[in-house]
XYZ file of C-alpha atoms in Angstrom:
723
model
C -11.030 28.024 35.616
C -13.296 26.403 38.179
C -11.801 23.608 40.210
C -13.647 20.495 41.261
C -15.650 21.076 44.387
C -16.469 18.803 47.278
C -13.675 16.403 46.476
C -13.789 13.443 48.880
C -11.138 13.905 51.503
C -9.304 10.605 51.201
C -8.678 8.095 48.393
C -6.157 5.302 48.729
C -3.143 5.200 46.405
C -4.066 1.624 45.498
C -7.403 2.763 44.114
C -5.873 5.656 42.190
C -6.167 3.780 38.902
C -9.961 3.733 39.229
C -10.320 7.499 39.208
C -7.191 8.772 37.548
C -8.881 8.825 34.142
C -11.167 11.576 35.375
C -8.330 14.033 35.887
C -6.981 16.652 33.551
C -8.499 19.036 31.045
C -7.348 21.242 28.207
C -8.904 23.663 25.781
C -7.871 24.896 22.364
C -5.043 27.423 22.108
C -3.621 26.474 25.502
C -0.864 24.086 26.396
C -1.720 21.927 29.344
C 0.846 20.253 31.523
C 0.417 18.352 34.749
C 2.811 18.440 37.674
C 2.366 15.705 40.226
C 3.754 15.858 43.733
C 3.346 13.195 46.374
C 3.740 13.554 50.125
C 2.867 11.344 53.040
C 0.580 12.311 55.913
C 0.418 10.596 59.244
C -2.050 7.922 58.067
C -0.065 6.997 55.007
C -2.312 8.740 52.488
C -0.977 10.559 49.440
C -1.730 13.973 47.991
C -1.813 14.493 44.208
C -1.333 18.033 42.902
C -2.225 18.728 39.231
C -1.082 22.083 37.886
C -2.692 23.482 34.724
C -0.516 26.107 33.093
C -0.688 28.343 30.067
C -4.383 29.245 30.434
C -4.637 32.988 29.877
C -1.251 33.231 31.614
C -2.765 31.894 34.829
C -1.795 28.879 36.868
C -4.359 26.901 38.862
C -3.980 23.821 41.037
C -6.292 20.954 41.787
C -5.501 19.183 45.063
C -6.943 15.772 45.828
C -6.423 14.163 49.214
C -6.213 10.385 49.242
C -6.624 7.863 52.038
C -6.659 4.130 52.500
C -10.440 3.850 52.613
C -10.980 4.312 48.931
C -14.476 4.858 47.563
C -14.819 8.257 46.001
C -15.792 10.119 42.869
C -13.743 12.975 41.547
C -15.204 15.688 39.375
C -13.202 16.761 36.340
C -11.728 20.227 36.224
C -12.761 22.153 33.137
C -10.663 24.821 31.443
C -12.635 27.252 29.326
C -11.795 30.150 27.073
C -14.372 32.443 25.456
C -15.256 31.419 21.907
C -13.343 28.151 21.975
C -14.484 24.574 22.335
C -14.010 22.804 25.636
C -12.012 19.569 25.764
C -11.563 17.161 28.629
C -8.423 15.056 28.854
C -8.694 11.558 30.348
C -6.202 8.720 30.598
C -7.602 6.756 27.663
C -7.071 3.114 26.766
C -4.227 1.305 24.949
C -6.524 -0.325 22.396
C -7.460 0.002 19.661
C -4.422 1.731 18.222
C -4.960 4.890 16.215
C -7.628 7.544 16.730
C -11.029 6.073 17.583
C -14.245 8.087 18.011
C -16.381 6.980 20.961
C -18.341 8.309 23.945
C -18.343 11.923 22.897
C -14.632 12.084 22.221
C -11.654 10.384 20.662
C -9.243 7.838 22.086
C -5.688 8.216 20.794
C -3.285 5.276 21.147
C 0.148 4.695 19.639
C 2.975 2.239 20.261
C 6.601 3.147 20.975
C 8.908 0.928 22.970
C 11.760 3.418 23.400
C 10.286 6.923 23.578
C 10.740 8.804 26.860
C 7.962 11.312 26.192
C 5.044 11.699 23.785
C 3.000 14.765 22.887
C -0.288 14.705 20.993
C -0.525 17.612 18.535
C -3.884 18.879 17.279
C -4.420 21.047 14.209
C -7.160 22.951 12.537
C -6.825 22.774 8.757
C -5.870 26.445 8.584
C -3.171 25.983 11.218
C -1.774 22.968 9.376
C -1.491 25.007 6.185
C 0.301 27.713 8.191
C 2.637 25.061 9.652
C 1.638 25.707 13.239
C 0.176 23.487 15.935
C -3.219 24.447 17.306
C -2.847 22.522 20.557
C -0.464 20.148 22.301
C -1.164 17.599 25.011
C 1.794 16.097 26.834
C 1.168 12.477 27.811
C 2.229 11.400 31.269
C 4.088 8.050 31.364
C 2.381 7.242 34.675
C -1.205 7.753 33.562
C -1.045 7.671 29.739
C 1.096 4.625 29.149
C 0.384 0.895 29.365
C 3.330 -1.279 28.425
C 4.632 0.230 25.202
C 1.275 1.850 24.398
C 0.838 5.594 24.881
C -2.786 6.684 25.061
C -5.144 9.516 25.941
C -8.885 10.083 25.674
C -10.037 13.587 24.772
C -13.685 14.584 25.016
C -14.953 17.345 22.743
C -15.933 18.252 19.202
C -13.256 17.309 16.659
C -14.930 18.009 13.340
C -12.436 19.368 10.784
C -9.475 18.686 13.043
C -6.243 16.765 12.466
C -3.557 15.245 14.633
C 0.043 14.095 14.851
C 2.610 13.256 17.516
C 5.967 14.411 18.800
C 8.268 11.811 20.323
C 11.175 12.491 22.611
C 14.022 10.137 23.407
C 17.582 9.385 22.445
C 18.765 10.502 19.024
C 21.452 7.931 18.431
C 21.231 6.362 14.969
C 24.168 4.059 15.720
C 22.036 2.572 18.503
C 18.913 2.430 16.363
C 17.133 5.517 17.753
C 16.055 8.521 15.689
C 13.901 10.502 18.104
C 13.588 14.190 17.276
C 11.127 16.199 19.366
C 11.073 19.015 16.830
C 9.301 16.836 14.248
C 5.574 16.189 14.164
C 4.971 12.640 12.973
C 2.145 10.764 11.335
C 0.337 8.093 13.312
C 0.858 4.815 11.386
C -2.819 4.054 12.113
C -4.168 7.369 10.726
C -7.121 6.709 8.420
C -6.513 9.718 6.153
C -3.421 11.876 5.676
C -3.713 15.578 4.904
C -0.892 17.719 3.522
C -1.573 18.863 -0.059
C -4.907 18.690 -1.831
C -3.900 18.765 -5.493
C -1.867 16.141 -7.311
C 1.594 17.300 -8.361
C 1.235 20.784 -6.821
C 3.994 21.859 -4.445
C 3.267 22.973 -0.920
C 3.788 26.514 0.437
C 7.146 27.935 -0.564
C 7.727 25.124 -3.043
C 7.924 22.501 -0.283
C 7.673 18.894 -1.530
C 7.146 17.625 2.012
C 4.816 20.049 3.832
C 3.659 19.090 7.315
C 1.309 16.101 7.261
C -1.364 15.204 9.788
C -3.969 12.490 10.274
C -7.731 12.902 10.134
C -9.477 12.754 13.509
C -12.511 10.484 13.027
C -16.010 11.500 14.005
C -18.815 9.167 14.997
C -21.293 10.154 12.257
C -19.179 9.355 9.214
C -21.280 6.443 7.901
C -21.012 5.532 4.209
C -23.984 4.124 2.322
C -22.759 0.810 0.951
C -26.213 0.154 -0.521
C -26.148 -3.440 0.659
C -22.724 -4.238 -0.809
C -21.444 -7.744 -0.085
C -18.274 -9.592 -1.171
C -18.519 -11.274 -4.570
C -16.377 -14.197 -3.358
C -15.427 -15.469 -6.787
C -13.460 -18.673 -6.942
C -9.932 -17.652 -7.800
C -9.803 -20.052 -10.756
C -12.531 -17.970 -12.433
C -10.742 -14.615 -12.231
C -9.500 -12.513 -15.115
C -7.373 -9.796 -13.462
C -6.721 -6.324 -14.879
C -3.740 -4.382 -13.453
C -4.859 -0.749 -13.326
C -3.341 2.587 -12.317
C -6.139 4.738 -10.849
C -4.834 8.082 -12.092
C -3.541 6.781 -15.409
C -6.832 5.049 -16.268
C -8.817 8.253 -16.834
C -6.344 11.157 -16.718
C -6.093 11.543 -20.504
C -8.498 14.068 -21.999
C -9.980 11.388 -24.220
C -11.541 9.711 -21.158
C -14.174 12.485 -21.151
C -14.982 11.946 -17.467
C -16.077 14.623 -15.010
C -13.320 13.700 -12.556
C -10.325 12.521 -14.611
C -7.530 10.744 -12.785
C -9.583 9.940 -9.676
C -11.448 7.122 -7.966
C -14.714 8.539 -9.308
C -13.242 8.790 -12.783
C -12.297 5.105 -12.670
C -15.749 4.206 -11.370
C -17.289 5.993 -14.375
C -15.280 3.826 -16.789
C -15.960 0.384 -15.329
C -18.217 -0.487 -18.270
C -15.087 -0.811 -20.400
C -13.763 -3.537 -18.116
C -17.125 -5.271 -18.075
C -17.123 -5.227 -21.873
C -13.552 -6.545 -21.971
C -14.551 -9.500 -19.802
C -12.556 -8.536 -16.708
C -14.011 -9.549 -13.330
C -11.198 -8.376 -11.047
C -9.071 -5.207 -10.981
C -5.726 -5.001 -9.231
C -5.118 -1.368 -8.307
C -1.527 -0.178 -8.309
C -0.633 1.490 -4.968
C -3.515 3.548 -3.589
C -2.234 3.937 -0.043
C -0.979 7.427 0.762
C 2.323 8.254 -0.933
C 4.023 11.482 -1.972
C 4.114 11.864 -5.738
C 6.601 14.729 -5.251
C 9.146 12.406 -3.642
C 11.289 12.344 -6.806
C 10.320 15.852 -7.898
C 13.145 17.289 -9.992
C 13.709 19.068 -13.245
C 14.380 16.675 -16.076
C 16.457 18.255 -18.804
C 15.547 15.478 -21.229
C 11.841 16.116 -20.743
C 12.540 19.830 -20.966
C 13.604 19.364 -24.560
C 10.282 17.681 -25.369
C 7.361 20.078 -25.740
C 4.846 17.278 -25.332
C 5.916 16.095 -21.856
C 5.948 17.862 -18.481
C 9.463 18.853 -17.438
C 9.483 17.281 -14.001
C 9.807 13.784 -12.633
C 7.163 12.496 -10.216
C 6.632 9.263 -8.314
C 3.763 8.198 -10.578
C 3.562 4.503 -9.726
C 3.392 5.067 -5.964
C 5.595 2.250 -4.685
C 6.806 4.310 -1.718
C 4.178 4.326 0.991
C 3.852 7.119 3.554
C 0.826 5.706 5.390
C -0.803 2.287 4.945
C -4.294 2.956 6.327
C -5.005 6.075 4.281
C -6.202 5.971 0.669
C -4.209 8.275 -1.609
C -5.963 11.604 -0.972
C -4.899 13.201 -4.264
C -6.549 10.397 -6.240
C -9.889 11.850 -5.155
C -11.777 14.743 -6.694
C -12.530 15.950 -3.155
C -8.895 16.394 -2.159
C -8.677 17.582 1.450
C -12.403 18.281 1.800
C -13.836 17.176 5.112
C -10.287 16.432 6.298
C -9.992 13.425 4.018
C -13.315 11.770 4.797
C -14.675 12.594 1.341
C -11.628 10.951 -0.255
C -12.227 7.805 1.784
C -15.823 7.769 0.599
C -14.729 8.188 -3.023
C -12.532 5.111 -2.740
C -15.441 3.223 -1.197
C -17.617 4.390 -4.096
C -15.176 2.871 -6.585
C -15.285 -0.460 -4.747
C -19.067 -0.406 -4.409
C -19.630 0.413 -8.079
C -17.124 -2.247 -9.168
C -18.973 -4.848 -7.119
C -22.260 -3.786 -8.712
C -20.759 -4.638 -12.090
C -19.442 -7.981 -10.892
C -15.813 -6.841 -10.558
C -13.684 -7.617 -7.514
C -11.053 -5.135 -6.293
C -7.540 -6.079 -5.176
C -4.957 -3.655 -3.745
C -1.267 -3.698 -4.625
C 0.360 -3.099 -1.220
C 4.001 -2.266 -0.441
C 4.910 -3.621 2.989
C 8.545 -4.184 2.036
C 9.729 -0.572 2.517
C 8.436 2.945 3.172
C 9.077 6.462 1.879
C 11.472 7.196 4.775
C 14.410 5.670 2.907
C 17.684 4.741 4.580
C 19.212 6.184 7.750
C 19.731 9.481 5.926
C 16.144 9.737 4.703
C 13.298 11.906 6.014
C 11.711 11.264 9.414
C 7.973 11.180 8.701
C 6.402 8.502 10.874
C 7.822 5.052 11.659
C 11.461 6.145 12.023
C 10.681 8.870 14.527
C 8.251 6.702 16.500
C 10.318 3.535 16.935
C 13.059 3.147 14.336
C 14.548 -0.075 15.675
C 11.133 -1.741 15.752
C 9.810 -0.841 12.320
C 12.972 -1.288 10.237
C 15.609 -3.948 9.738
C 18.774 -2.415 11.143
C 22.360 -3.574 11.102
C 24.270 -3.642 14.419
C 25.546 -0.100 13.912
C 22.206 1.366 12.897
C 22.432 1.203 9.112
C 19.358 0.144 7.163
C 19.266 -3.248 5.507
C 18.137 -2.751 1.919
C 16.477 -5.930 0.698
C 13.904 -3.734 -1.068
C 16.346 -1.800 -3.244
C 14.657 1.392 -2.000
C 16.796 2.291 1.004
C 15.080 0.551 3.911
C 13.374 -2.747 4.709
C 10.222 -2.990 6.789
C 10.805 -5.254 9.796
C 7.773 -7.364 8.914
C 8.232 -10.276 11.323
C 8.764 -8.184 14.443
C 5.721 -8.809 16.706
C 4.646 -5.150 16.720
C 5.082 -4.735 12.973
C 3.322 -7.925 11.948
C 0.348 -7.007 14.138
C 0.312 -3.595 12.471
C 0.243 -5.206 9.010
C -2.562 -7.586 9.956
C -4.583 -4.733 11.489
C -4.105 -2.688 8.342
C -5.167 -5.453 5.959
C -8.202 -6.237 8.079
C -9.206 -2.570 7.913
C -9.097 -2.536 4.115
C -11.245 -5.687 3.980
C -13.801 -4.823 6.648
C -14.066 -1.038 6.246
C -13.143 -0.509 2.591
C -14.586 -3.819 1.251
C -11.597 -4.783 -0.897
C -11.408 -8.410 -1.990
C -7.720 -9.129 -1.560
C -4.153 -7.977 -1.994
C -1.105 -8.305 -4.186
C 2.081 -7.917 -2.097
C 4.977 -6.102 -3.745
C 8.352 -7.831 -3.156
C 6.550 -10.254 -0.852
C 9.655 -12.334 -0.181
C 10.757 -9.638 2.271
C 7.811 -10.682 4.435
C 9.426 -14.105 4.820
C 12.741 -12.755 6.179
C 13.579 -12.880 9.874
C 13.280 -9.619 11.786
C 16.320 -7.682 12.934
C 17.415 -8.141 16.516
C 18.159 -4.881 18.252
C 20.040 -5.492 21.429
C 23.175 -3.959 22.992
C 24.885 -7.333 22.735
C 24.474 -7.251 18.964
C 25.573 -3.650 18.747
C 28.916 -4.434 20.337
C 29.505 -7.491 18.228
C 28.940 -10.363 20.652
C 26.599 -13.145 19.522
C 23.487 -14.146 21.454
C 23.552 -17.754 22.573
C 20.898 -19.929 21.039
C 19.832 -17.442 18.356
C 19.628 -19.499 15.133
C 18.784 -16.644 12.762
C 20.604 -13.606 11.518
C 18.709 -10.594 10.253
C 16.968 -11.223 6.953
C 17.305 -15.017 6.953
C 14.452 -16.578 4.919
C 12.089 -18.445 7.231
C 10.230 -21.628 6.376
C 7.210 -20.556 8.446
C 7.348 -16.747 8.680
C 5.236 -15.492 11.607
C 3.575 -12.774 9.522
C 2.576 -15.126 6.704
C 1.368 -17.610 9.325
C -0.786 -14.949 10.999
C -2.329 -13.815 7.734
C -2.917 -17.331 6.436
C -4.768 -18.345 9.601
C -6.568 -15.079 10.229
C -10.368 -15.523 10.170
C -10.730 -12.496 7.868
C -7.593 -12.447 5.728
C -7.562 -16.160 5.010
C -10.874 -15.698 3.165
C -9.640 -13.091 0.664
C -7.215 -13.276 -2.276
C -3.546 -13.149 -1.235
C -1.044 -12.819 -4.092
C 2.727 -12.693 -3.598
C 5.336 -11.140 -5.824
C 7.630 -13.941 -4.722
C 11.019 -12.257 -4.949
C 12.865 -9.227 -3.600
C 15.813 -6.993 -4.474
C 18.112 -8.884 -2.119
C 18.286 -11.944 -4.365
C 15.614 -14.048 -2.667
C 13.573 -15.726 -5.431
C 10.657 -17.888 -4.264
C 8.456 -18.448 -7.320
C 7.011 -21.894 -6.697
C 8.401 -21.952 -3.141
C 6.662 -19.084 -1.347
C 5.261 -20.237 2.054
C 1.611 -20.608 1.159
C -0.589 -22.601 3.584
C -2.490 -23.612 0.402
C -3.873 -20.062 0.310
C -1.257 -17.845 -1.301
C -0.887 -17.542 -5.055
C 2.062 -15.995 -6.849
C 2.876 -13.687 -9.711
C 4.414 -16.339 -11.940
C 7.514 -14.638 -13.323
C 8.676 -17.890 -14.884
C 5.472 -18.025 -16.937
C 6.228 -14.547 -18.305
C 9.820 -15.389 -19.217
C 9.043 -18.777 -20.771
C 6.118 -17.573 -22.849
C 8.107 -14.611 -24.148
C 11.008 -16.804 -25.202
C 8.944 -19.502 -26.887
C 6.739 -17.108 -28.840
C 9.662 -15.011 -30.063
C 11.312 -18.190 -31.319
C 14.059 -19.078 -28.845
C 15.284 -22.680 -29.129
C 14.499 -25.223 -26.443
C 11.322 -23.842 -24.878
C 8.491 -25.935 -26.322
C 8.358 -28.277 -23.319
C 8.540 -25.454 -20.785
C 5.854 -23.625 -22.743
C 3.594 -26.664 -22.456
C 4.088 -26.585 -18.665
C 2.873 -22.971 -18.684
C -0.252 -23.945 -20.600
C -0.999 -26.543 -17.913
C -0.756 -24.091 -15.012
C 2.946 -24.688 -14.220
C 2.655 -28.044 -12.405
C 6.462 -28.107 -12.329
C 6.252 -25.203 -9.841
C 3.066 -25.809 -7.904
C 1.932 -29.418 -8.014
C 4.671 -30.758 -5.755
C 3.818 -28.251 -3.029
C 0.186 -29.287 -2.960
C -1.112 -26.245 -4.772
C -3.428 -25.935 -7.760
C -3.228 -24.198 -11.149
C -5.057 -21.134 -9.822
C -2.172 -20.468 -7.447
C -0.318 -19.261 -10.555
C -1.058 -15.687 -11.637
C -0.093 -15.774 -15.301
C 1.055 -12.610 -17.039
C 3.076 -11.604 -20.065
C 3.280 -7.878 -19.257
C 2.839 -5.745 -16.148
C 3.479 -2.142 -15.125
C 7.181 -2.905 -14.751
C 8.641 -3.587 -18.206
C 7.502 -3.361 -21.810
C 3.866 -3.140 -22.786
C 2.556 -5.893 -25.044
C 2.842 -3.661 -28.118
C 6.397 -2.640 -27.212
C 7.340 -6.271 -26.572
C 6.995 -6.938 -30.313
C 8.341 -3.537 -31.435
C 11.618 -3.002 -29.583
C 14.716 -5.083 -28.956
C 16.170 -2.390 -26.693
C 14.817 -0.118 -23.954
C 14.544 3.635 -24.544
C 14.492 5.228 -21.098
C 16.330 8.499 -21.743
C 13.216 10.496 -20.847
C 13.598 9.194 -17.279
C 16.682 11.385 -16.883
C 19.013 8.561 -15.843
C 21.047 8.157 -19.052
C 19.164 4.960 -19.931
C 20.758 3.140 -16.981
C 17.460 2.341 -15.241
C 15.034 -0.424 -16.141
C 15.540 -4.057 -17.051
C 18.144 -4.802 -19.727
C 16.923 -8.337 -20.494
C 13.380 -7.924 -21.767
C 13.153 -11.118 -23.837
C 11.520 -9.026 -26.539
C 11.696 -9.185 -30.344
C 10.985 -6.339 -32.747
C 9.916 -8.747 -35.516
C 12.687 -7.569 -37.811
C 12.735 -3.771 -37.560
C 13.266 -1.514 -34.519
C 10.598 1.014 -33.579
C 7.024 1.838 -34.486
C 7.712 2.881 -38.070
C 8.149 -0.398 -39.911
C 7.204 -2.120 -43.131
C 3.776 -3.622 -43.725
C 5.214 -7.135 -43.450
C 6.735 -6.419 -40.032
C 3.572 -4.762 -38.771
C 1.520 -7.792 -39.801
C 3.885 -10.100 -37.969
C 3.641 -7.930 -34.861
C -0.146 -8.207 -34.957
C 0.075 -12.001 -35.113
C 2.579 -12.042 -32.253
C 0.409 -9.935 -29.943
C -2.458 -12.332 -30.656
C -0.224 -15.289 -29.882
C 0.642 -13.763 -26.502
C -2.946 -12.931 -25.574
C -4.242 -16.290 -26.810
C -1.654 -18.080 -24.675
C -2.710 -16.054 -21.636
C -6.371 -16.937 -22.081
C -5.994 -20.673 -22.750
C -3.456 -21.393 -19.976
C -4.589 -23.024 -16.769
C -4.157 -20.609 -13.870
C -5.313 -17.007 -13.492
C -4.635 -14.572 -16.364
C -3.644 -10.963 -15.662
C -3.882 -8.219 -18.308
C -1.942 -4.960 -18.021
C -3.934 -1.747 -18.514
C -3.860 -0.624 -22.141
C -2.534 -3.854 -23.605
C -6.036 -4.638 -24.863
C -5.753 -1.894 -27.505
C -1.977 -1.943 -28.038
C -0.756 0.891 -25.786
C 2.841 1.919 -26.388
C 5.319 3.663 -24.119
C 7.772 4.204 -26.930
C 10.094 1.486 -25.694
C 10.394 2.901 -22.158
C 10.305 -0.073 -19.774
C 10.446 1.880 -16.493
C 7.891 4.704 -16.625
C 7.705 5.140 -12.840
C 8.317 8.917 -13.049
C 5.948 9.954 -15.846
C 2.652 11.694 -15.187
C 1.890 11.999 -18.888
C 0.597 10.128 -21.926
C 3.243 7.403 -21.572
C 1.262 6.105 -18.594
C -2.225 7.330 -19.519
C -4.858 5.010 -20.965
C -5.617 6.359 -24.452
C -9.375 6.117 -24.838
C -9.147 7.690 -28.287
C -6.905 4.889 -29.530
C -9.060 2.218 -27.938
C -12.065 3.625 -29.792
C -10.344 3.821 -33.163
C -12.038 1.651 -35.766
C -8.670 0.091 -36.549
C -8.434 -1.337 -33.033
C -9.298 -4.834 -34.155
C -7.001 -6.189 -31.446
C -9.432 -4.968 -28.779
C -12.190 -6.990 -30.468
C -9.914 -10.036 -30.490
C -9.235 -9.619 -26.745
C -12.945 -9.380 -25.939
C -13.684 -12.532 -27.886
C -10.853 -14.414 -26.180
C -11.955 -13.493 -22.643
C -15.487 -14.539 -23.570
C -14.181 -17.834 -24.909
C -12.260 -18.473 -21.688
C -15.288 -17.760 -19.518
C -17.529 -20.056 -21.546
C -15.097 -22.960 -21.939
C -15.340 -25.415 -19.059
C -11.948 -26.911 -19.878
C -10.171 -23.647 -19.027
C -9.785 -22.608 -15.415
C -9.743 -26.153 -14.013
C -9.683 -27.012 -10.321
C -6.637 -29.224 -10.836
C -3.835 -29.829 -13.291
C -4.957 -31.553 -16.508
C -3.896 -35.176 -17.016
C -3.464 -37.320 -20.130
C -7.072 -38.472 -19.759
C -8.235 -34.984 -20.572
C -5.380 -33.391 -22.490
C -3.844 -34.466 -25.812
C -0.800 -32.807 -27.386
C -0.307 -32.348 -31.131
C 2.331 -31.141 -33.542
C 1.953 -30.426 -37.241
C 0.241 -33.819 -37.309
C -2.541 -34.745 -34.845
C -1.327 -36.735 -31.859
C 2.328 -36.198 -32.815
C 3.756 -33.383 -30.643
C 7.210 -32.061 -31.412
C 9.262 -31.436 -28.255
C 12.553 -31.006 -30.076
C 14.905 -28.115 -29.360
C 13.966 -26.351 -32.572
C 10.215 -26.812 -32.248
C 8.201 -23.642 -32.895
C 4.745 -25.208 -32.778
C 2.643 -26.443 -29.845
C -1.003 -27.491 -30.101
C -3.371 -29.281 -27.730
C -6.968 -30.348 -27.380
C -9.034 -30.949 -24.258
């Protein structure tokens, strides 16, 4: 190693910050550490000694003399090894967070308020597969830390390389700390996550959780958007289609070149165009581990037509929020995830070409790390007490029903969420978001303070952890953000902790809601429950009973009869009871109160009379959806009568229960699909549907069996109107 030559003799300690970023170097397959010693000479100057160790078993020192006069330039020492790339290590900058390619290198920045030491780990793809680190760079808290931000800039060629971090600090779960230096963690800001390339295939040695690492970006990774611009549809004009990317084309009958992928979905967009859909809502596409629930299912094992293992098919258990699900791409790990990113962008671009907006279903209420006994993958090992709602003794609050609760209104976490959403809008061109269990985002953040730990209250603190807030900081930030306030924001306005906010979600006149009351009311009226004719009429008008008083409009109501969670439309008129034994949980999982009616006989095999009634009922449901004020949402497969055999919780099935059946859609007997196409066309062409405001008596007339004579009695089974 050659040391810097002709180093100026004296540089003042006060000016050290101006040149410190020029110090330090490392190369691949060496571990670089820096030892700094300070001593005083007779003029008050300081001497900085940097020791580079581990380079071909040699140790070299770079000595820089500093004085009070200042002005100087310091050359950078370079460590080289034959056949390996040369990297230079500089101090870096605290923003932006994540890995950012610039100026011939990459700036790495990550936030941790409690870590005592941080190490950047670099991998080649082959080393990651072998579960070994290619290189480590220890960050110095003096030079590589600003506030709570740890950062380093590394110059060099990073093509086909990955990264992660190790964090050191106190491992004391009862105090809210879960630092473990032996674990290599994902950067929450990583733009692609690499671990396994093939969906449902175990890692080496049967590992469901092989080591994961983030893609290191390169500067020449431009995607050709071909002039793509936002469609910017008025929300009142949307017809939304809830789609599962893998399930949409995974069945053999899709006859696509890349079944079960972003490209496969892009190849089948003509179906949605034909159906009359102008907006798709993608079930979770941010990186998750489908092997999270991987286990042998004895019930499935007895069925020769189903795989024998449970998977996390739906994906509501996020590992990383910036990364698209890698195993939804045909490219897999190619190009360290960049090709997968480009495949997702291709889906969005092609959808926009066909006049279809793209919304993402995002899960900011919890992560895949589970409760305090769950795996340490990313957030928990970086800053557990910041990212999660914790009780005073370190236990996880569980408002999500999935083990942990994301600490959404903590300043660091809410900035992370806003940064993430902005990325998906600006870089991935999505048109908006549906927020799973969004009510969690309105709860107050957990306070983590020694006073709380030992049971003494903090004076003047009006909120306890999880208290619903009237003006949640996160919702405020998003609603007033110059980017996010211009896209569609849809809340699932409840959570697993009992907070139900349908009609009351903090909205800033921007947020709309999945209208669960619409679903329940429509189901009960159409199946013939007494006392729902008046409530049903409210649904047809856009639910003014929920939204008018708060200053919102009909299009703030996302109307749906069926969604991924619950019965399909065909099953809603076929089964009185759920049949979830194939989930392997003794039929205990899933909703027990489905508000369904089998039309007189249980199951698919029924008399001609019952089958005819079921056909009329499915048309009643779809007709209601299309003629109601508000925004209709169709669940994938309902347009041809997809059945899940009465299973209302198919979260674990990577099989035909969740696959779109293109063969059944194309059957000549699928007259229901024709009916659905005609109804969406009617809605789009009728100016009286999709109004800007709630209809009044000047425009709307109600009827019963006689014109102008509506029947609002308890036993009424008939509602009619004209506009």
